[in-house]
Amino acid sequence: MRKKQKIREKPQKAEFTAANLPSSRFAQFFDIFKIEWTTLLKLGLFSLIFLIPFFVVYFLMMYFASNAQDNPILIILLGYVGLFITLFIEAINISGMVNVLKKMIHGEGVLFKDDYFEGIKKNYGQFAIINAIYGLFFLIIEFSCNYIFGYENILPLIFSGVCKAFLFFLFSPLAMAVSSQCAMYEIKFKSALRNSFILFLSRFWQYLIVGLILLAMDLVFLIPNFLILLLVSSLIVLLIIPLLALAIMLISTSSFDVLINKDSFPDQYRKGLKKEGNSL
């Protein structure tokens, strides 16, 4: 017997016609923020919940390292291994989040629970891989800069700066481009990775701005007091992360419209926007 399909219905928060759709992805950001701010807040709350294991491991690592008589570096190294494991938990939330954001961008209406869990079911495998690769590089660079090379002498300072620049201005944008493709299309990881270089170059300045924001957020970990660090980090995750994820998805979607959708997927071209307008 054929399974009964659930009818997808959601009361609209505003009546939309083709005439009042946004004309660009930039304008769409503000439209989504204005209309779907409660959904974005839910995504922030879920992000915060799924980051609890990360904060717990980080707190235990810093507590035991600061009170260790011998080999605090060994404790910190084990802590970083623990932080790496938590990335697989965070990938669950990212998988659900990008699917909800996709529905917003395409103007399909969001059923939060259904769309969130649909995203986990469809995307978790790929996002676990992306999170593991990105997280491994991120933690290696962070550990090397903070505990091996340091920032005290000129050569270690230069090396640490080069590593940070690589992380936030090249590797992070490439990871964003791969993630956006996996969210928007049924695509193999290798193909998404290959395409990511073209997508990154096509929106270089926008990705550069996102890289600067990520770098600024990384500076939060310089706060010495753990409780203040926890408070500031929680506010960033709750309020900033959903907006940043939305911005990344919109930057990528504008690039997809120009490079992919216009010729290969015309039904996806400028989906959620007026058919004529600015692609940015």
PDB file of C-alpha atoms in Angstrom:
ATOM      1  CA  MET A   1       0.000   0.000   0.000  1.00  0.00           C
ATOM      2  CA  ARG A   2       1.333   3.390  -0.959  1.00  0.00           C
ATOM      3  CA  LYS A   3       2.313   5.579   1.954  1.00  0.00           C
ATOM      4  CA  LYS A   4       0.195   8.675   2.360  1.00  0.00           C
ATOM      5  CA  GLN A   5       2.209  11.799   1.656  1.00  0.00           C
ATOM      6  CA  LYS A   6       2.055  14.674   4.091  1.00  0.00           C
ATOM      7  CA  ILE A   7       0.536  17.819   2.622  1.00  0.00           C
ATOM      8  CA  ARG A   8       2.962  20.688   2.951  1.00  0.00           C
ATOM      9  CA  GLU A   9       1.093  23.726   4.215  1.00  0.00           C
ATOM     10  CA  LYS A  10       2.257  26.722   6.165  1.00  0.00           C
ATOM     11  CA  PRO A  11       0.467  29.975   6.874  1.00  0.00           C
ATOM     12  CA  GLN A  12       2.267  32.765   5.057  1.00  0.00           C
ATOM     13  CA  LYS A  13       3.629  35.641   7.090  1.00  0.00           C
ATOM     14  CA  ALA A  14       3.209  37.966   4.125  1.00  0.00           C
ATOM     15  CA  GLU A  15       1.458  37.750   0.809  1.00  0.00           C
ATOM     16  CA  PHE A  16       4.018  37.553  -1.986  1.00  0.00           C
ATOM     17  CA  THR A  17       3.570  38.131  -5.687  1.00  0.00           C
ATOM     18  CA  ALA A  18       6.214  38.171  -8.413  1.00  0.00           C
ATOM     19  CA  ALA A  19       6.162  41.971  -8.225  1.00  0.00           C
ATOM     20  CA  ASN A  20       7.221  42.252  -4.591  1.00  0.00           C
ATOM     21  CA  LEU A  21       9.871  39.527  -4.524  1.00  0.00           C
ATOM     22  CA  PRO A  22      13.389  40.884  -3.883  1.00  0.00           C
ATOM     23  CA  SER A  23      15.421  41.681  -6.986  1.00  0.00           C
ATOM     24  CA  SER A  24      18.790  40.474  -5.650  1.00  0.00           C
ATOM     25  CA  ARG A  25      20.231  38.042  -3.140  1.00  0.00           C
ATOM     26  CA  PHE A  26      21.528  41.047  -1.187  1.00  0.00           C
ATOM     27  CA  ALA A  27      17.974  42.411  -0.839  1.00  0.00           C
ATOM     28  CA  GLN A  28      16.712  38.921  -0.068  1.00  0.00           C
ATOM     29  CA  PHE A  29      18.935  38.782   3.018  1.00  0.00           C
ATOM     30  CA  PHE A  30      17.027  41.675   4.594  1.00  0.00           C
ATOM     31  CA  ASP A  31      13.657  40.286   3.483  1.00  0.00           C
ATOM     32  CA  ILE A  32      14.381  36.938   5.132  1.00  0.00           C
ATOM     33  CA  PHE A  33      15.706  38.643   8.261  1.00  0.00           C
ATOM     34  CA  LYS A  34      12.542  40.757   8.526  1.00  0.00           C
ATOM     35  CA  ILE A  35      10.042  37.959   7.829  1.00  0.00           C
ATOM     36  CA  GLU A  36      11.767  34.847   9.223  1.00  0.00           C
ATOM     37  CA  TRP A  37      13.621  36.279  12.219  1.00  0.00           C
ATOM     38  CA  THR A  38      11.941  33.831  14.601  1.00  0.00           C
ATOM     39  CA  THR A  39      13.088  30.898  12.454  1.00  0.00           C
ATOM     40  CA  LEU A  40      16.620  32.307  12.407  1.00  0.00           C
ATOM     41  CA  LEU A  41      16.469  32.569  16.192  1.00  0.00           C
ATOM     42  CA  LYS A  42      15.419  28.896  16.370  1.00  0.00           C
ATOM     43  CA  LEU A  43      18.422  27.986  14.236  1.00  0.00           C
ATOM     44  CA  GLY A  44      20.635  29.957  16.603  1.00  0.00           C
ATOM     45  CA  LEU A  45      19.149  28.148  19.602  1.00  0.00           C
ATOM     46  CA  PHE A  46      19.704  24.744  18.008  1.00  0.00           C
ATOM     47  CA  SER A  47      23.272  25.761  17.119  1.00  0.00           C
ATOM     48  CA  LEU A  48      23.875  26.694  20.753  1.00  0.00           C
ATOM     49  CA  ILE A  49      22.465  23.383  22.013  1.00  0.00           C
ATOM     50  CA  PHE A  50      24.624  21.342  19.659  1.00  0.00           C
ATOM     51  CA  LEU A  51      27.718  23.320  20.682  1.00  0.00           C
ATOM     52  CA  ILE A  52      27.299  22.454  24.383  1.00  0.00           C
ATOM     53  CA  PRO A  53      29.642  19.401  24.070  1.00  0.00           C
ATOM     54  CA  PHE A  54      32.280  21.669  22.474  1.00  0.00           C
ATOM     55  CA  PHE A  55      32.068  24.178  25.338  1.00  0.00           C
ATOM     56  CA  VAL A  56      32.179  21.399  27.967  1.00  0.00           C
ATOM     57  CA  VAL A  57      35.301  19.822  26.441  1.00  0.00           C
ATOM     58  CA  TYR A  58      36.938  23.254  26.058  1.00  0.00           C
ATOM     59  CA  PHE A  59      36.227  24.144  29.693  1.00  0.00           C
ATOM     60  CA  LEU A  60      37.582  20.811  30.985  1.00  0.00           C
ATOM     61  CA  MET A  61      40.670  21.141  28.805  1.00  0.00           C
ATOM     62  CA  MET A  62      41.502  24.640  30.059  1.00  0.00           C
ATOM     63  CA  TYR A  63      40.668  23.770  33.686  1.00  0.00           C
ATOM     64  CA  PHE A  64      42.876  20.684  33.873  1.00  0.00           C
ATOM     65  CA  ALA A  65      45.671  22.287  31.829  1.00  0.00           C
ATOM     66  CA  SER A  66      45.795  25.351  34.112  1.00  0.00           C
ATOM     67  CA  ASN A  67      45.973  23.134  37.200  1.00  0.00           C
ATOM     68  CA  ALA A  68      48.416  20.578  35.815  1.00  0.00           C
ATOM     69  CA  GLN A  69      51.783  20.296  37.498  1.00  0.00           C
ATOM     70  CA  ASP A  70      53.413  18.494  34.560  1.00  0.00           C
ATOM     71  CA  ASN A  71      52.736  18.249  30.815  1.00  0.00           C
ATOM     72  CA  PRO A  72      49.856  20.743  30.364  1.00  0.00           C
ATOM     73  CA  ILE A  73      50.494  20.526  26.603  1.00  0.00           C
ATOM     74  CA  LEU A  74      49.597  16.831  26.683  1.00  0.00           C
ATOM     75  CA  ILE A  75      46.281  17.668  28.388  1.00  0.00           C
ATOM     76  CA  ILE A  76      45.602  20.386  25.806  1.00  0.00           C
ATOM     77  CA  LEU A  77      46.426  17.972  22.981  1.00  0.00           C
ATOM     78  CA  LEU A  78      43.957  15.438  24.381  1.00  0.00           C
ATOM     79  CA  GLY A  79      41.440  18.267  24.739  1.00  0.00           C
ATOM     80  CA  TYR A  80      41.822  19.122  21.060  1.00  0.00           C
ATOM     81  CA  VAL A  81      41.130  15.482  20.202  1.00  0.00           C
ATOM     82  CA  GLY A  82      37.940  15.795  22.255  1.00  0.00           C
ATOM     83  CA  LEU A  83      37.025  19.018  20.442  1.00  0.00           C
ATOM     84  CA  PHE A  84      37.489  17.221  17.117  1.00  0.00           C
ATOM     85  CA  ILE A  85      35.036  14.506  18.169  1.00  0.00           C
ATOM     86  CA  THR A  86      32.399  17.133  19.034  1.00  0.00           C
ATOM     87  CA  LEU A  87      32.511  18.332  15.407  1.00  0.00           C
ATOM     88  CA  PHE A  88      30.549  15.240  14.386  1.00  0.00           C
ATOM     89  CA  ILE A  89      27.798  16.336  16.781  1.00  0.00           C
ATOM     90  CA  GLU A  90      27.849  19.872  15.366  1.00  0.00           C
ATOM     91  CA  ALA A  91      27.489  18.417  11.846  1.00  0.00           C
ATOM     92  CA  ILE A  92      23.994  17.225  12.814  1.00  0.00           C
ATOM     93  CA  ASN A  93      22.846  20.807  13.363  1.00  0.00           C
ATOM     94  CA  ILE A  94      24.600  22.155  10.262  1.00  0.00           C
ATOM     95  CA  SER A  95      22.871  19.490   8.131  1.00  0.00           C
ATOM     96  CA  GLY A  96      19.449  20.577   9.365  1.00  0.00           C
ATOM     97  CA  MET A  97      20.228  24.297   9.303  1.00  0.00           C
ATOM     98  CA  VAL A  98      21.288  24.462   5.649  1.00  0.00           C
ATOM     99  CA  ASN A  99      18.119  22.709   4.528  1.00  0.00           C
ATOM    100  CA  VAL A 100      15.964  25.241   6.395  1.00  0.00           C
ATOM    101  CA  LEU A 101      17.980  28.104   4.883  1.00  0.00           C
ATOM    102  CA  LYS A 102      17.587  26.568   1.427  1.00  0.00           C
ATOM    103  CA  LYS A 103      13.787  26.601   1.824  1.00  0.00           C
ATOM    104  CA  MET A 104      13.920  30.259   2.893  1.00  0.00           C
ATOM    105  CA  ILE A 105      16.097  31.277  -0.059  1.00  0.00           C
ATOM    106  CA  HIS A 106      13.912  29.462  -2.571  1.00  0.00           C
ATOM    107  CA  GLY A 107      10.769  31.001  -1.055  1.00  0.00           C
ATOM    108  CA  GLU A 108       9.195  27.598  -0.448  1.00  0.00           C
ATOM    109  CA  GLY A 109       7.939  28.293   3.070  1.00  0.00           C
ATOM    110  CA  VAL A 110       9.469  26.613   6.094  1.00  0.00           C
ATOM    111  CA  LEU A 111       8.036  23.818   8.207  1.00  0.00           C
ATOM    112  CA  PHE A 112      10.833  23.973  10.750  1.00  0.00           C
ATOM    113  CA  LYS A 113      10.639  20.514  12.293  1.00  0.00           C
ATOM    114  CA  ASP A 114      10.084  18.695   8.983  1.00  0.00           C
ATOM    115  CA  ASP A 115      12.706  20.656   7.051  1.00  0.00           C
ATOM    116  CA  TYR A 116      15.305  20.493   9.832  1.00  0.00           C
ATOM    117  CA  PHE A 117      15.101  16.719  10.205  1.00  0.00           C
ATOM    118  CA  GLU A 118      14.857  16.235   6.448  1.00  0.00           C
ATOM    119  CA  GLY A 119      18.176  18.079   6.164  1.00  0.00           C
ATOM    120  CA  ILE A 120      19.798  15.828   8.769  1.00  0.00           C
ATOM    121  CA  LYS A 121      18.597  12.742   6.921  1.00  0.00           C
ATOM    122  CA  LYS A 122      19.783  13.978   3.523  1.00  0.00           C
ATOM    123  CA  ASN A 123      22.943  15.900   4.367  1.00  0.00           C
ATOM    124  CA  TYR A 124      24.564  14.478   7.495  1.00  0.00           C
ATOM    125  CA  GLY A 125      27.011  12.120   5.759  1.00  0.00           C
ATOM    126  CA  GLN A 126      28.501  14.852   3.591  1.00  0.00           C
ATOM    127  CA  PHE A 127      28.529  17.482   6.318  1.00  0.00           C
ATOM    128  CA  ALA A 128      30.212  15.084   8.744  1.00  0.00           C
ATOM    129  CA  ILE A 129      33.034  14.725   6.191  1.00  0.00           C
ATOM    130  CA  ILE A 130      33.214  18.489   5.564  1.00  0.00           C
ATOM    131  CA  ASN A 131      33.190  19.251   9.287  1.00  0.00           C
ATOM    132  CA  ALA A 132      35.849  16.624   9.981  1.00  0.00           C
ATOM    133  CA  ILE A 133      38.222  17.901   7.264  1.00  0.00           C
ATOM    134  CA  TYR A 134      37.700  21.577   8.063  1.00  0.00           C
ATOM    135  CA  GLY A 135      37.762  20.992  11.812  1.00  0.00           C
ATOM    136  CA  LEU A 136      40.967  18.955  11.606  1.00  0.00           C
ATOM    137  CA  PHE A 137      42.788  21.726   9.728  1.00  0.00           C
ATOM    138  CA  PHE A 138      41.298  24.386  12.012  1.00  0.00           C
ATOM    139  CA  LEU A 139      42.343  22.621  15.230  1.00  0.00           C
ATOM    140  CA  ILE A 140      45.820  21.758  13.938  1.00  0.00           C
ATOM    141  CA  ILE A 141      46.449  25.376  12.957  1.00  0.00           C
ATOM    142  CA  GLU A 142      44.986  26.716  16.220  1.00  0.00           C
ATOM    143  CA  PHE A 143      47.043  24.279  18.313  1.00  0.00           C
ATOM    144  CA  SER A 144      50.232  25.019  16.357  1.00  0.00           C
ATOM    145  CA  CYS A 145      49.810  28.807  16.549  1.00  0.00           C
ATOM    146  CA  ASN A 146      48.835  28.902  20.231  1.00  0.00           C
ATOM    147  CA  TYR A 147      50.976  26.193  21.782  1.00  0.00           C
ATOM    148  CA  ILE A 148      53.877  25.313  19.468  1.00  0.00           C
ATOM    149  CA  PHE A 149      54.972  28.397  17.517  1.00  0.00           C
ATOM    150  CA  GLY A 150      53.343  31.128  19.600  1.00  0.00           C
ATOM    151  CA  TYR A 151      53.260  34.858  18.892  1.00  0.00           C
ATOM    152  CA  GLU A 152      56.251  36.112  20.889  1.00  0.00           C
ATOM    153  CA  ASN A 153      59.104  36.054  18.324  1.00  0.00           C
ATOM    154  CA  ILE A 154      59.027  37.435  14.805  1.00  0.00           C
ATOM    155  CA  LEU A 155      59.413  34.183  12.813  1.00  0.00           C
ATOM    156  CA  PRO A 156      56.794  32.202  14.775  1.00  0.00           C
ATOM    157  CA  LEU A 157      54.535  35.265  14.581  1.00  0.00           C
ATOM    158  CA  ILE A 158      54.887  35.415  10.780  1.00  0.00           C
ATOM    159  CA  PHE A 159      54.280  31.676  10.447  1.00  0.00           C
ATOM    160  CA  SER A 160      51.223  31.830  12.709  1.00  0.00           C
ATOM    161  CA  GLY A 161      49.892  34.788  10.697  1.00  0.00           C
ATOM    162  CA  VAL A 162      50.342  32.917   7.408  1.00  0.00           C
ATOM    163  CA  CYS A 163      48.549  29.862   8.832  1.00  0.00           C
ATOM    164  CA  LYS A 164      45.637  31.992  10.083  1.00  0.00           C
ATOM    165  CA  ALA A 165      45.390  33.786   6.725  1.00  0.00           C
ATOM    166  CA  PHE A 166      45.312  30.425   4.918  1.00  0.00           C
ATOM    167  CA  LEU A 167      42.615  29.168   7.285  1.00  0.00           C
ATOM    168  CA  PHE A 168      40.239  32.149   7.147  1.00  0.00           C
ATOM    169  CA  PHE A 169      40.811  33.537   3.644  1.00  0.00           C
ATOM    170  CA  LEU A 170      41.284  30.390   1.567  1.00  0.00           C
ATOM    171  CA  PHE A 171      40.349  27.183   3.342  1.00  0.00           C
ATOM    172  CA  SER A 172      37.210  28.574   5.035  1.00  0.00           C
ATOM    173  CA  PRO A 173      35.729  30.031   1.799  1.00  0.00           C
ATOM    174  CA  LEU A 174      36.404  26.761  -0.032  1.00  0.00           C
ATOM    175  CA  ALA A 175      34.640  24.850   2.763  1.00  0.00           C
ATOM    176  CA  MET A 176      31.697  27.292   2.485  1.00  0.00           C
ATOM    177  CA  ALA A 177      31.480  26.751  -1.285  1.00  0.00           C
ATOM    178  CA  VAL A 178      31.545  22.962  -0.868  1.00  0.00           C
ATOM    179  CA  SER A 179      28.913  23.096   1.898  1.00  0.00           C
ATOM    180  CA  SER A 180      26.580  25.313  -0.145  1.00  0.00           C
ATOM    181  CA  GLN A 181      26.745  22.957  -3.135  1.00  0.00           C
ATOM    182  CA  CYS A 182      25.980  19.933  -0.948  1.00  0.00           C
ATOM    183  CA  ALA A 183      23.025  21.826   0.529  1.00  0.00           C
ATOM    184  CA  MET A 184      21.566  22.975  -2.802  1.00  0.00           C
ATOM    185  CA  TYR A 185      22.252  20.020  -5.113  1.00  0.00           C
ATOM    186  CA  GLU A 186      22.560  16.261  -5.075  1.00  0.00           C
ATOM    187  CA  ILE A 187      26.263  16.252  -5.805  1.00  0.00           C
ATOM    188  CA  LYS A 188      29.233  14.054  -4.960  1.00  0.00           C
ATOM    189  CA  PHE A 189      31.766  15.449  -2.520  1.00  0.00           C
ATOM    190  CA  LYS A 190      34.636  15.261  -5.036  1.00  0.00           C
ATOM    191  CA  SER A 191      32.669  17.234  -7.629  1.00  0.00           C
ATOM    192  CA  ALA A 192      31.695  19.859  -5.063  1.00  0.00           C
ATOM    193  CA  LEU A 193      35.333  20.207  -4.008  1.00  0.00           C
ATOM    194  CA  ARG A 194      36.447  20.647  -7.619  1.00  0.00           C
ATOM    195  CA  ASN A 195      33.784  23.281  -8.308  1.00  0.00           C
ATOM    196  CA  SER A 196      34.527  25.169  -5.091  1.00  0.00           C
ATOM    197  CA  PHE A 197      37.629  26.882  -6.509  1.00  0.00           C
ATOM    198  CA  ILE A 198      35.609  28.402  -9.385  1.00  0.00           C
ATOM    199  CA  LEU A 199      32.821  29.480  -7.028  1.00  0.00           C
ATOM    200  CA  PHE A 200      35.318  31.000  -4.597  1.00  0.00           C
ATOM    201  CA  LEU A 201      36.994  33.068  -7.316  1.00  0.00           C
ATOM    202  CA  SER A 202      33.632  34.209  -8.734  1.00  0.00           C
ATOM    203  CA  ARG A 203      32.665  35.780  -5.386  1.00  0.00           C
ATOM    204  CA  PHE A 204      36.148  36.464  -4.030  1.00  0.00           C
ATOM    205  CA  TRP A 205      35.402  39.791  -2.288  1.00  0.00           C
ATOM    206  CA  GLN A 206      32.232  38.561  -0.605  1.00  0.00           C
ATOM    207  CA  TYR A 207      34.021  35.466   0.714  1.00  0.00           C
ATOM    208  CA  LEU A 208      36.889  37.699   1.851  1.00  0.00           C
ATOM    209  CA  ILE A 209      34.483  39.741   3.994  1.00  0.00           C
ATOM    210  CA  VAL A 210      33.099  36.519   5.502  1.00  0.00           C
ATOM    211  CA  GLY A 211      36.676  35.424   6.224  1.00  0.00           C
ATOM    212  CA  LEU A 212      37.299  38.683   8.084  1.00  0.00           C
ATOM    213  CA  ILE A 213      34.158  38.120  10.166  1.00  0.00           C
ATOM    214  CA  LEU A 214      35.307  34.583  11.024  1.00  0.00           C
ATOM    215  CA  LEU A 215      38.735  35.924  11.992  1.00  0.00           C
ATOM    216  CA  ALA A 216      37.102  38.520  14.272  1.00  0.00           C
ATOM    217  CA  MET A 217      34.988  35.790  15.874  1.00  0.00           C
ATOM    218  CA  ASP A 218      38.110  33.686  16.456  1.00  0.00           C
ATOM    219  CA  LEU A 219      39.554  36.518  18.560  1.00  0.00           C
ATOM    220  CA  VAL A 220      36.835  35.812  21.146  1.00  0.00           C
ATOM    221  CA  PHE A 221      38.942  32.884  22.366  1.00  0.00           C
ATOM    222  CA  LEU A 222      41.525  35.400  23.596  1.00  0.00           C
ATOM    223  CA  ILE A 223      39.143  36.331  26.435  1.00  0.00           C
ATOM    224  CA  PRO A 224      40.875  34.948  29.566  1.00  0.00           C
ATOM    225  CA  ASN A 225      37.790  34.591  31.790  1.00  0.00           C
ATOM    226  CA  PHE A 226      35.871  31.439  30.847  1.00  0.00           C
ATOM    227  CA  LEU A 227      32.450  32.692  32.008  1.00  0.00           C
ATOM    228  CA  ILE A 228      32.764  35.881  29.936  1.00  0.00           C
ATOM    229  CA  LEU A 229      34.039  33.812  27.012  1.00  0.00           C
ATOM    230  CA  LEU A 230      31.056  31.483  27.345  1.00  0.00           C
ATOM    231  CA  LEU A 231      28.590  34.396  27.473  1.00  0.00           C
ATOM    232  CA  VAL A 232      30.066  36.198  24.456  1.00  0.00           C
ATOM    233  CA  SER A 233      30.393  32.960  22.461  1.00  0.00           C
ATOM    234  CA  SER A 234      26.795  31.989  23.251  1.00  0.00           C
ATOM    235  CA  LEU A 235      25.484  35.356  22.049  1.00  0.00           C
ATOM    236  CA  ILE A 236      27.509  35.033  18.843  1.00  0.00           C
ATOM    237  CA  VAL A 237      26.183  31.526  18.191  1.00  0.00           C
ATOM    238  CA  LEU A 238      22.598  32.490  19.018  1.00  0.00           C
ATOM    239  CA  LEU A 239      22.414  35.780  17.093  1.00  0.00           C
ATOM    240  CA  ILE A 240      25.273  35.958  14.560  1.00  0.00           C
ATOM    241  CA  ILE A 241      25.840  32.399  13.316  1.00  0.00           C
ATOM    242  CA  PRO A 242      22.385  31.999  11.657  1.00  0.00           C
ATOM    243  CA  LEU A 243      22.792  35.355   9.863  1.00  0.00           C
ATOM    244  CA  LEU A 244      26.317  34.479   8.776  1.00  0.00           C
ATOM    245  CA  ALA A 245      25.168  31.074   7.507  1.00  0.00           C
ATOM    246  CA  LEU A 246      22.337  32.779   5.593  1.00  0.00           C
ATOM    247  CA  ALA A 247      24.793  35.275   4.066  1.00  0.00           C
ATOM    248  CA  ILE A 248      27.131  32.467   2.991  1.00  0.00           C
ATOM    249  CA  MET A 249      24.268  30.542   1.386  1.00  0.00           C
ATOM    250  CA  LEU A 250      23.069  33.663  -0.453  1.00  0.00           C
ATOM    251  CA  ILE A 251      26.584  34.481  -1.720  1.00  0.00           C
ATOM    252  CA  SER A 252      26.914  30.925  -3.020  1.00  0.00           C
ATOM    253  CA  THR A 253      23.411  30.903  -4.523  1.00  0.00           C
ATOM    254  CA  SER A 254      24.107  34.121  -6.448  1.00  0.00           C
ATOM    255  CA  SER A 255      27.181  32.419  -7.876  1.00  0.00           C
ATOM    256  CA  PHE A 256      25.203  29.270  -8.705  1.00  0.00           C
ATOM    257  CA  ASP A 257      22.653  31.386 -10.604  1.00  0.00           C
ATOM    258  CA  VAL A 258      25.337  32.811 -12.873  1.00  0.00           C
ATOM    259  CA  LEU A 259      27.613  29.781 -13.294  1.00  0.00           C
ATOM    260  CA  ILE A 260      25.248  26.806 -13.022  1.00  0.00           C
ATOM    261  CA  ASN A 261      21.520  27.433 -12.812  1.00  0.00           C
ATOM    262  CA  LYS A 262      21.003  29.739 -15.794  1.00  0.00           C
ATOM    263  CA  ASP A 263      22.020  27.070 -18.297  1.00  0.00           C
ATOM    264  CA  SER A 264      21.858  23.741 -16.464  1.00  0.00           C
ATOM    265  CA  PHE A 265      18.975  24.215 -13.991  1.00  0.00           C
ATOM    266  CA  PRO A 266      16.686  26.964 -15.364  1.00  0.00           C
ATOM    267  CA  ASP A 267      13.970  26.079 -12.826  1.00  0.00           C
ATOM    268  CA  GLN A 268      16.447  26.970 -10.046  1.00  0.00           C
ATOM    269  CA  TYR A 269      17.639  30.185 -11.710  1.00  0.00           C
ATOM    270  CA  ARG A 270      16.882  33.193  -9.457  1.00  0.00           C
ATOM    271  CA  LYS A 271      14.453  31.036  -7.486  1.00  0.00           C
ATOM    272  CA  GLY A 272      12.915  33.183  -4.759  1.00  0.00           C
ATOM    273  CA  LEU A 273      13.737  36.402  -6.673  1.00  0.00           C
ATOM    274  CA  LYS A 274      12.208  38.452  -9.453  1.00  0.00           C
ATOM    275  CA  LYS A 275      13.171  36.854 -12.750  1.00  0.00           C
ATOM    276  CA  GLU A 276      14.867  40.044 -13.895  1.00  0.00           C
ATOM    277  CA  GLY A 277      17.304  41.822 -11.650  1.00  0.00           C
ATOM    278  CA  ASN A 278      20.749  41.806 -10.098  1.00  0.00           C
ATOM    279  CA  SER A 279      22.301  38.384  -9.396  1.00  0.00           C
ATOM    280  CA  LEU A 280      24.285  39.733  -6.445  1.00  0.00           C
TER     281      LEU A 280
END
